[in-house]
CSV table of C-alpha atoms in Angstrom, one decimal:
chain,number,residue,atom,x,y,z
A,1,MET,CA,0.0,0.0,0.0
A,2,ALA,CA,2.9,2.3,0.9
A,3,ASP,CA,4.6,1.5,-2.4
A,4,SER,CA,1.4,2.3,-4.3
A,5,ASP,CA,1.0,5.6,-2.7
A,6,SER,CA,4.7,6.4,-3.3
A,7,ASN,CA,4.4,5.6,-7.0
A,8,LYS,CA,1.2,7.7,-7.3
A,9,GLU,CA,2.9,10.6,-5.6
A,10,PHE,CA,5.9,10.2,-7.9
A,11,LEU,CA,3.7,10.2,-11.0
A,12,ASP,CA,1.8,13.2,-9.9
A,13,LYS,CA,5.0,15.0,-9.3
A,14,LYS,CA,6.3,14.2,-12.8
A,15,LEU,CA,3.0,15.2,-14.3
A,16,GLN,CA,3.1,18.5,-12.5
A,17,GLU,CA,6.7,19.0,-13.8
A,18,LYS,CA,5.6,18.3,-17.3
A,19,LEU,CA,2.7,20.7,-17.1
A,20,TYR,CA,4.9,23.4,-15.6
A,21,ILE,CA,7.5,22.9,-18.4
A,22,ALA,CA,4.7,22.9,-21.1
A,23,LYS,CA,3.4,26.2,-19.5
A,24,ILE,CA,6.9,27.7,-19.6
A,25,VAL,CA,7.4,26.6,-23.3
A,26,ARG,CA,4.0,28.0,-24.3
A,27,LYS,CA,4.8,31.3,-22.5
A,28,THR,CA,8.2,31.5,-24.1
A,29,VAL,CA,6.9,30.7,-27.6
A,30,LEU,CA,4.1,33.3,-27.1
A,31,THR,CA,6.6,35.9,-26.0
A,32,VAL,CA,8.9,35.2,-28.9
A,33,LEU,CA,5.9,35.3,-31.3
A,34,ILE,CA,4.7,38.6,-29.9
A,35,ALA,CA,8.3,40.0,-30.1
A,36,PHE,CA,8.6,38.8,-33.7
A,37,VAL,CA,5.2,40.3,-34.7
A,38,VAL,CA,6.1,43.6,-33.0
A,39,LEU,CA,9.5,43.5,-34.7
A,40,PHE,CA,8.0,42.6,-38.1
A,41,ALA,CA,5.4,45.3,-37.7
A,42,GLY,CA,8.1,47.7,-36.7
A,43,VAL,CA,10.2,46.9,-39.8
A,44,ILE,CA,7.1,47.1,-42.1
A,45,GLY,CA,6.0,50.3,-40.4
A,46,GLY,CA,9.5,51.7,-40.4
A,47,GLY,CA,10.0,50.7,-44.0
A,48,TYR,CA,6.7,52.3,-45.0
A,49,LEU,CA,7.5,55.5,-43.2
A,50,TYR,CA,11.0,55.5,-44.8
A,51,VAL,CA,9.7,55.1,-48.3
A,52,ARG,CA,6.9,57.6,-47.7
A,53,SER,CA,9.5,60.1,-46.5
A,54,ALA,CA,11.9,59.3,-49.3
A,55,LEU,CA,9.2,60.1,-51.9
A,56,LYS,CA,8.8,63.6,-50.6
A,57,PRO,CA,11.0,66.6,-51.6
A,58,VAL,CA,14.2,66.9,-49.7
A,59,ASP,CA,13.2,70.4,-48.6
A,60,PRO,CA,9.9,71.8,-49.8
A,61,ASP,CA,10.9,75.4,-49.0
A,62,ASN,CA,14.4,75.3,-50.7
A,63,LYS,CA,14.1,76.4,-54.3
A,64,GLU,CA,17.8,77.3,-54.7
A,65,PRO,CA,19.0,75.9,-58.0
A,66,VAL,CA,21.5,73.0,-58.0
A,67,LYS,CA,23.5,72.2,-61.1
A,68,VAL,CA,23.7,68.5,-61.9
A,69,GLN,CA,25.4,66.8,-64.8
A,70,ILE,CA,24.0,63.5,-66.1
A,71,PRO,CA,26.7,61.9,-68.3
A,72,ILE,CA,25.9,60.2,-71.6
A,73,GLY,CA,25.0,56.5,-71.2
A,74,SER,CA,24.1,56.8,-67.5
A,75,SER,CA,21.8,54.0,-66.2
A,76,VAL,CA,18.9,54.7,-63.9
A,77,SER,CA,21.0,53.5,-60.9
A,78,GLN,CA,23.8,55.9,-61.9
A,79,ILE,CA,21.4,58.8,-62.3
A,80,ALA,CA,19.8,58.0,-58.9
A,81,SER,CA,23.2,58.0,-57.2
A,82,ILE,CA,24.1,61.3,-58.8
A,83,LEU,CA,20.8,62.9,-57.6
A,84,GLU,CA,21.3,61.5,-54.1
A,85,LYS,CA,24.9,62.7,-54.0
A,86,ASN,CA,23.7,66.2,-55.0
A,87,ASP,CA,20.9,66.1,-52.3
A,88,ILE,CA,18.1,66.3,-54.9
A,89,ILE,CA,16.5,63.1,-53.7
A,90,LYS,CA,16.6,61.4,-50.3
A,91,SER,CA,17.2,57.9,-51.4
A,92,ALA,CA,18.7,56.5,-54.6
A,93,ILE,CA,17.2,53.1,-53.9
A,94,VAL,CA,13.7,54.5,-53.6
A,95,PHE,CA,14.1,56.6,-56.7
A,96,LYS,CA,15.3,53.6,-58.7
A,97,TYR,CA,12.3,51.4,-57.7
A,98,TYR,CA,9.9,54.3,-58.2
A,99,VAL,CA,11.1,54.6,-61.8
A,100,LYS,CA,10.8,50.9,-62.3
A,101,PHE,CA,7.3,50.7,-60.7
A,102,LYS,CA,6.1,53.7,-62.9
A,103,ASN,CA,7.8,52.1,-66.0
A,104,GLU,CA,9.6,55.4,-66.7
A,105,SER,CA,12.4,55.6,-69.3
A,106,GLY,CA,14.0,57.8,-71.9
A,107,PHE,CA,16.1,59.8,-69.5
A,108,GLN,CA,18.4,62.2,-71.4
A,109,ALA,CA,22.0,63.2,-70.6
A,110,GLY,CA,23.1,66.7,-70.1
A,111,ASN,CA,23.5,69.6,-67.6
A,112,TYR,CA,20.4,70.0,-65.5
A,113,GLN,CA,19.2,72.5,-62.9
A,114,PHE,CA,17.2,71.0,-60.0
A,115,ASN,CA,16.2,72.1,-56.6
A,116,GLN,CA,15.3,70.4,-53.3
A,117,SER,CA,11.7,71.4,-53.4
A,118,MET,CA,11.0,69.2,-56.5
A,119,THR,CA,9.0,66.0,-56.2
A,120,ILE,CA,10.4,62.8,-57.7
A,121,GLN,CA,7.9,62.9,-60.5
A,122,GLU,CA,8.9,66.4,-61.4
A,123,ILE,CA,12.5,65.3,-61.5
A,124,VAL,CA,11.6,62.3,-63.7
A,125,GLU,CA,9.6,64.5,-66.1
A,126,ARG,CA,12.5,66.9,-66.4
A,127,LEU,CA,15.0,64.1,-67.2
A,128,LYS,CA,12.6,62.7,-69.8
A,129,LYS,CA,12.0,66.0,-71.6
A,130,GLY,CA,15.6,67.0,-71.4
A,131,GLU,CA,14.8,70.3,-69.8
A,132,LEU,CA,18.4,71.5,-69.6
A,133,MET,CA,19.8,74.6,-68.1
A,134,GLY,CA,21.0,77.6,-70.1
A,135,GLU,CA,21.5,77.9,-73.8
A,136,ALA,CA,23.0,75.1,-75.8
A,137,ALA,CA,26.4,75.8,-77.3
A,138,ILE,CA,25.6,73.4,-80.1
A,139,LYS,CA,22.2,72.4,-81.4
A,140,LEU,CA,22.0,69.7,-84.1
A,141,THR,CA,18.8,69.0,-85.9
A,142,ILE,CA,18.8,65.7,-87.8
A,143,PRO,CA,15.8,65.3,-90.1
A,144,GLU,CA,14.2,62.0,-91.0
A,145,GLY,CA,15.3,60.1,-94.1
A,146,LEU,CA,19.0,61.2,-94.0
A,147,GLN,CA,21.9,58.9,-94.8
A,148,LEU,CA,24.9,58.6,-92.7
A,149,SER,CA,27.1,60.8,-94.9
A,150,GLU,CA,24.4,63.5,-94.8
A,151,ILE,CA,24.3,63.4,-91.0
A,152,ALA,CA,28.0,63.7,-91.0
A,153,ASP,CA,27.6,66.9,-93.1
A,154,ILE,CA,25.3,68.4,-90.5
A,155,ILE,CA,27.6,67.5,-87.6
A,156,ALA,CA,30.6,69.0,-89.5
A,157,LYS,CA,28.7,72.2,-90.2
A,158,HIS,CA,27.9,72.9,-86.5
A,159,THR,CA,31.0,71.4,-84.7
A,160,PRO,CA,34.8,71.8,-85.0
A,161,TYR,CA,35.1,68.3,-86.6
A,162,SER,CA,35.6,67.7,-90.3
A,163,LYS,CA,33.4,65.3,-92.3
A,164,LYS,CA,36.4,63.0,-92.7
A,165,GLU,CA,36.9,62.9,-88.9
A,166,ILE,CA,33.2,62.2,-88.4
A,167,MET,CA,33.1,59.4,-91.0
A,168,ASN,CA,36.2,57.9,-89.5
A,169,GLN,CA,34.5,57.8,-86.1
A,170,LEU,CA,31.3,56.4,-87.5
A,171,THR,CA,33.1,53.5,-89.2
A,172,ASN,CA,35.7,52.9,-86.4
A,173,GLN,CA,35.2,49.2,-85.5
A,174,GLN,CA,36.5,49.7,-81.9
A,175,PHE,CA,34.0,52.5,-81.4
A,176,ILE,CA,31.2,50.4,-82.9
A,177,LYS,CA,32.0,47.5,-80.6
A,178,GLN,CA,31.9,49.8,-77.6
A,179,MET,CA,28.4,51.0,-78.7
A,180,GLN,CA,27.4,47.3,-79.0
A,181,LYS,CA,28.4,46.6,-75.4
A,182,LYS,CA,26.4,49.6,-74.2
A,183,TYR,CA,23.4,49.1,-76.3
A,184,PRO,CA,23.3,45.3,-77.1
A,185,ASN,CA,19.5,45.2,-77.8
A,186,THR,CA,20.0,47.7,-80.6
A,187,ILE,CA,23.5,47.3,-81.9
A,188,THR,CA,23.6,43.6,-82.8
A,189,ASP,CA,25.9,41.4,-84.7
A,190,ASP,CA,23.7,41.9,-87.8
A,191,ILE,CA,25.4,45.2,-88.5
A,192,PHE,CA,28.7,43.4,-89.2
A,193,ASN,CA,27.3,41.7,-92.3
A,194,GLY,CA,30.1,42.1,-94.9
A,195,ARG,CA,27.6,43.3,-97.5
A,196,ILE,CA,26.6,46.4,-95.4
A,197,LYS,CA,27.9,49.7,-96.7
A,198,TYR,CA,28.0,51.5,-93.3
A,199,ALA,CA,27.4,49.5,-90.0
A,200,LEU,CA,25.7,52.5,-88.3
A,201,GLU,CA,23.5,53.5,-91.3
A,202,GLY,CA,20.0,54.0,-89.9
A,203,TYR,CA,21.1,53.9,-86.3
A,204,LEU,CA,21.4,57.7,-85.7
A,205,TYR,CA,17.9,58.8,-84.7
A,206,PRO,CA,16.4,61.9,-86.3
A,207,ALA,CA,15.8,64.5,-83.6
A,208,THR,CA,17.2,67.8,-82.3
A,209,TYR,CA,20.2,67.4,-80.0
A,210,SER,CA,21.6,70.0,-77.7
A,211,PHE,CA,25.2,70.1,-76.4
A,212,TYR,CA,26.4,72.5,-73.7
A,213,GLU,CA,30.1,72.4,-74.5
A,214,GLU,CA,31.7,74.3,-77.4
A,215,SER,CA,33.6,71.2,-78.4
A,216,PRO,CA,31.8,68.1,-77.1
A,217,PRO,CA,33.7,64.8,-77.8
A,218,LEU,CA,32.7,63.5,-81.2
A,219,SER,CA,32.1,60.1,-79.7
A,220,GLU,CA,29.6,61.7,-77.3
A,221,ILE,CA,27.7,63.4,-80.1
A,222,ILE,CA,27.4,60.1,-82.0
A,223,GLU,CA,26.5,58.0,-79.0
A,224,THR,CA,23.8,60.5,-78.0
A,225,MET,CA,22.1,59.7,-81.3
A,226,ILE,CA,22.6,55.9,-80.9
A,227,LYS,CA,21.2,56.1,-77.4
A,228,LYS,CA,18.1,57.9,-78.7
A,229,THR,CA,17.5,55.1,-81.2
A,230,ASP,CA,17.9,52.6,-78.4
A,231,GLU,CA,15.3,54.4,-76.3
A,232,MET,CA,12.9,54.9,-79.2
A,233,LEU,CA,12.9,51.2,-80.0
A,234,VAL,CA,11.9,50.1,-76.5
A,235,PRO,CA,8.1,50.3,-77.2
A,236,TYR,CA,8.5,48.2,-80.4
A,237,ARG,CA,10.4,45.2,-78.9
A,238,ASN,CA,7.3,43.1,-78.4
A,239,LYS,CA,6.0,43.9,-81.9
A,240,MET,CA,9.3,42.9,-83.4
A,241,LYS,CA,8.9,39.5,-81.8
A,242,GLU,CA,5.3,39.2,-83.1
A,243,LEU,CA,6.4,40.1,-86.6
A,244,SER,CA,9.5,37.8,-86.4
A,245,LEU,CA,11.8,40.8,-87.2
A,246,SER,CA,15.2,41.4,-85.7
A,247,THR,CA,16.1,45.0,-84.6
A,248,HIS,CA,18.2,45.3,-87.8
A,249,GLN,CA,15.4,44.1,-90.0
A,250,PHE,CA,12.9,46.4,-88.3
A,251,LEU,CA,15.1,49.4,-88.9
A,252,THR,CA,15.8,48.4,-92.4
A,253,LEU,CA,12.1,48.1,-93.3
A,254,ALA,CA,11.4,51.4,-91.5
A,255,SER,CA,14.1,53.1,-93.6
A,256,LEU,CA,12.4,51.9,-96.8
A,257,VAL,CA,9.0,53.2,-95.7
A,258,GLU,CA,10.7,56.5,-94.7
A,259,GLU,CA,12.3,56.9,-98.1
A,260,GLU,CA,9.2,56.0,-100.1
A,261,ALA,CA,6.8,58.1,-98.1
A,262,THR,CA,5.6,61.6,-99.0
A,263,GLU,CA,3.9,64.0,-96.6
A,264,LYS,CA,0.5,62.8,-98.0
A,265,ALA,CA,1.5,59.1,-98.0
A,266,ASP,CA,-0.2,56.5,-95.9
A,267,ARG,CA,2.9,54.9,-94.4
A,268,GLU,CA,0.9,51.9,-93.0
A,269,LYS,CA,-0.2,51.0,-96.5
A,270,ILE,CA,3.3,51.3,-97.9
A,271,ALA,CA,4.5,49.0,-95.1
A,272,SER,CA,1.7,46.6,-96.0
A,273,VAL,CA,2.9,46.4,-99.6
A,274,PHE,CA,6.4,45.5,-98.4
A,275,TYR,CA,5.1,42.8,-96.1
A,276,ASN,CA,2.8,41.4,-98.8
A,277,ARG,CA,5.7,41.2,-101.2
A,278,LEU,CA,8.0,39.6,-98.7
A,279,GLU,CA,5.3,37.0,-97.9
A,280,LYS,CA,5.0,36.1,-101.6
A,281,ASN,CA,8.8,36.1,-102.0
A,282,MET,CA,8.5,38.9,-104.5
A,283,PRO,CA,11.3,41.4,-104.9
A,284,LEU,CA,10.5,44.7,-103.1
A,285,GLN,CA,11.4,46.8,-106.2
A,286,THR,CA,11.7,50.1,-104.3
A,287,ASP,CA,13.5,52.9,-106.1
A,288,PRO,CA,15.3,54.4,-103.0
A,289,THR,CA,17.4,51.2,-102.8
A,290,VAL,CA,18.6,51.7,-106.3
A,291,LEU,CA,19.6,55.3,-105.6
A,292,TYR,CA,21.4,54.1,-102.4
A,293,SER,CA,23.2,51.5,-104.6
A,294,LEU,CA,24.2,54.2,-107.1
A,295,GLY,CA,25.4,56.5,-104.2
A,296,LYS,CA,23.6,59.5,-105.6
A,297,HIS,CA,20.4,61.5,-105.3
A,298,LYS,CA,18.2,61.8,-108.5
A,299,GLU,CA,14.8,63.2,-109.1
A,300,ARG,CA,13.8,59.9,-110.6
A,301,VAL,CA,15.0,56.4,-111.4
A,302,TYR,CA,15.3,55.2,-115.0
A,303,TYR,CA,15.2,51.7,-116.3
A,304,LYS,CA,18.9,51.6,-116.9
A,305,ASP,CA,19.5,52.4,-113.2
A,306,LEU,CA,17.7,49.3,-112.2
A,307,GLU,CA,20.6,47.2,-113.5
A,308,VAL,CA,23.1,48.5,-110.9
A,309,ASN,CA,25.0,45.6,-109.4
A,310,SER,CA,24.6,46.0,-105.6
A,311,PRO,CA,23.2,43.9,-102.7
A,312,TYR,CA,21.0,46.9,-101.9
A,313,ASN,CA,19.3,46.9,-105.3
A,314,THR,CA,15.8,45.4,-104.5
A,315,TYR,CA,15.0,45.0,-108.2
A,316,LYS,CA,17.8,42.4,-108.6
A,317,ASN,CA,17.7,40.9,-105.1
A,318,LYS,CA,14.7,39.5,-103.2
A,319,GLY,CA,14.1,40.2,-99.6
A,320,LEU,CA,15.3,43.1,-97.5
A,321,PRO,CA,18.5,44.9,-98.4
A,322,PRO,CA,21.5,44.2,-96.2
A,323,GLY,CA,20.7,47.1,-93.9
A,324,PRO,CA,18.9,50.4,-93.5
A,325,ILE,CA,19.4,53.0,-96.3
A,326,ALA,CA,18.6,56.0,-94.1
A,327,ASN,CA,17.4,57.0,-90.6
A,328,ALA,CA,13.7,56.4,-89.9
A,329,GLY,CA,11.4,58.6,-87.8
A,330,LYS,CA,8.6,57.6,-85.4
A,331,GLN,CA,5.9,57.6,-88.1
A,332,SER,CA,7.8,55.1,-90.2
A,333,LEU,CA,8.6,52.9,-87.1
A,334,ASP,CA,4.9,53.0,-86.2
A,335,ALA,CA,4.0,52.0,-89.7
A,336,VAL,CA,6.3,49.0,-89.7
A,337,ALA,CA,5.0,47.9,-86.3
A,338,ASN,CA,1.4,48.3,-87.3
A,339,PRO,CA,1.0,47.9,-91.1
A,340,ALA,CA,-2.4,48.2,-92.7
A,341,ASP,CA,-4.2,45.0,-93.6
A,342,THR,CA,-4.4,45.2,-97.4
A,343,ASN,CA,-4.1,43.2,-100.6
A,344,TYR,CA,-1.9,45.8,-102.3
A,345,PHE,CA,1.4,44.7,-104.0
A,346,TYR,CA,2.2,48.0,-105.8
A,347,PHE,CA,2.2,51.7,-105.1
A,348,LEU,CA,3.1,54.8,-107.1
A,349,ALA,CA,3.9,58.3,-106.0
A,350,THR,CA,2.5,61.0,-108.2
A,351,LYS,CA,4.1,64.4,-108.8
A,352,GLU,CA,1.5,65.9,-106.5
A,353,GLY,CA,2.7,63.7,-103.6
A,354,GLU,CA,-0.3,61.4,-103.7
A,355,VAL,CA,0.4,57.7,-103.4
A,356,ILE,CA,-1.7,55.3,-105.5
A,357,PHE,CA,-2.0,51.7,-104.3
A,358,THR,CA,-2.9,48.8,-106.6
A,359,LYS,CA,-3.3,45.1,-106.3
A,360,THR,CA,-2.1,43.9,-109.7
A,361,LEU,CA,0.7,44.7,-112.1
A,362,ASP,CA,-1.8,45.5,-114.8
A,363,GLU,CA,-3.5,48.1,-112.6
A,364,HIS,CA,-0.1,49.5,-111.6
A,365,ASN,CA,1.1,49.9,-115.2
A,366,LYS,CA,-2.2,51.7,-116.1
A,367,GLU,CA,-1.6,54.2,-113.2
A,368,LYS,CA,2.0,54.5,-114.2
A,369,ALA,CA,1.1,55.4,-117.8
A,370,LYS,CA,-1.2,58.1,-116.5
A,371,HIS,CA,1.3,59.7,-114.2
A,372,ILE,CA,4.8,58.9,-115.4
A,373,THR,CA,6.5,59.0,-118.8
A,374,GLU,CA,9.9,57.6,-119.4
A,375,LYS,CA,12.3,60.2,-120.7
A,376,ASP,CA,15.8,59.0,-121.2
């Protein structure tokens, strides 16, 4: 009986110990959980307050101008670091993720004037529009439809560089390789095709460029135009995939549309003619490629010109020419990305600038007889 009571007392004691330990464990776990939740809430709350603060102006009352230089080729991360270093924004990290979240792009290099009262969105808009401080020392306006040598003429006219120096830079393989490393989505291996006349033909975007030095480096001038092309192509990347076109093919086709179009022309229809011909494996037979092959500008192309032996001559060679024959503007890029849905295989530009589209060769020849006479 005594042993039984002793065992019962021992078991009760063990049970009490287990219950006590379980209670301590539960209390400890609960304490840890509460501490973790408080800590997590603190981190989240602190993070929220940090981001909220970082999105506000550095000093809403300070409108004193601050000069900031954004170098050519700067990434968003580099721009954010420069702005933070100059106390224009509170956090480079928050700025970078803000830009990413808002899907902002197209920031331009140059010398800017900011102040601490500006919001992040105001800073972003200024960088996108290229609202630079002061008067530009050099302003280059590059129209649509120009060839590389013509662009070199414009640069030579407004800068200290000769056309020979400019063309040497534009054809310098080391420089071109450097541009490929910086802009790999735009400058691809396609430009190194041995049949191409100039690797960078069609890659200098038509726009107005401002430079704030009397003698900006020639490499910077050219890179600014390449960078603009890179930025302008971003919205078309998905369309290129849908159309099974490489960047080089896209720019090549856009250059043909640019050269064929008149002010009154429907570029989407012109693009559709090229697409329809490519689909049927028909030669594109576009006169601007003949002129590019001849290396000269003429008011019109004659039958004898069509025999020029060149890979760019789309009367003698099927498919696209080896590369662009000029720089293309946004209207032509849009037309290639969104061609009209037509059954046209021919078009003809009249002296009045109208473009007549036809479905058959017979219809095309009839229109040609009405509007064009061969004078040799």
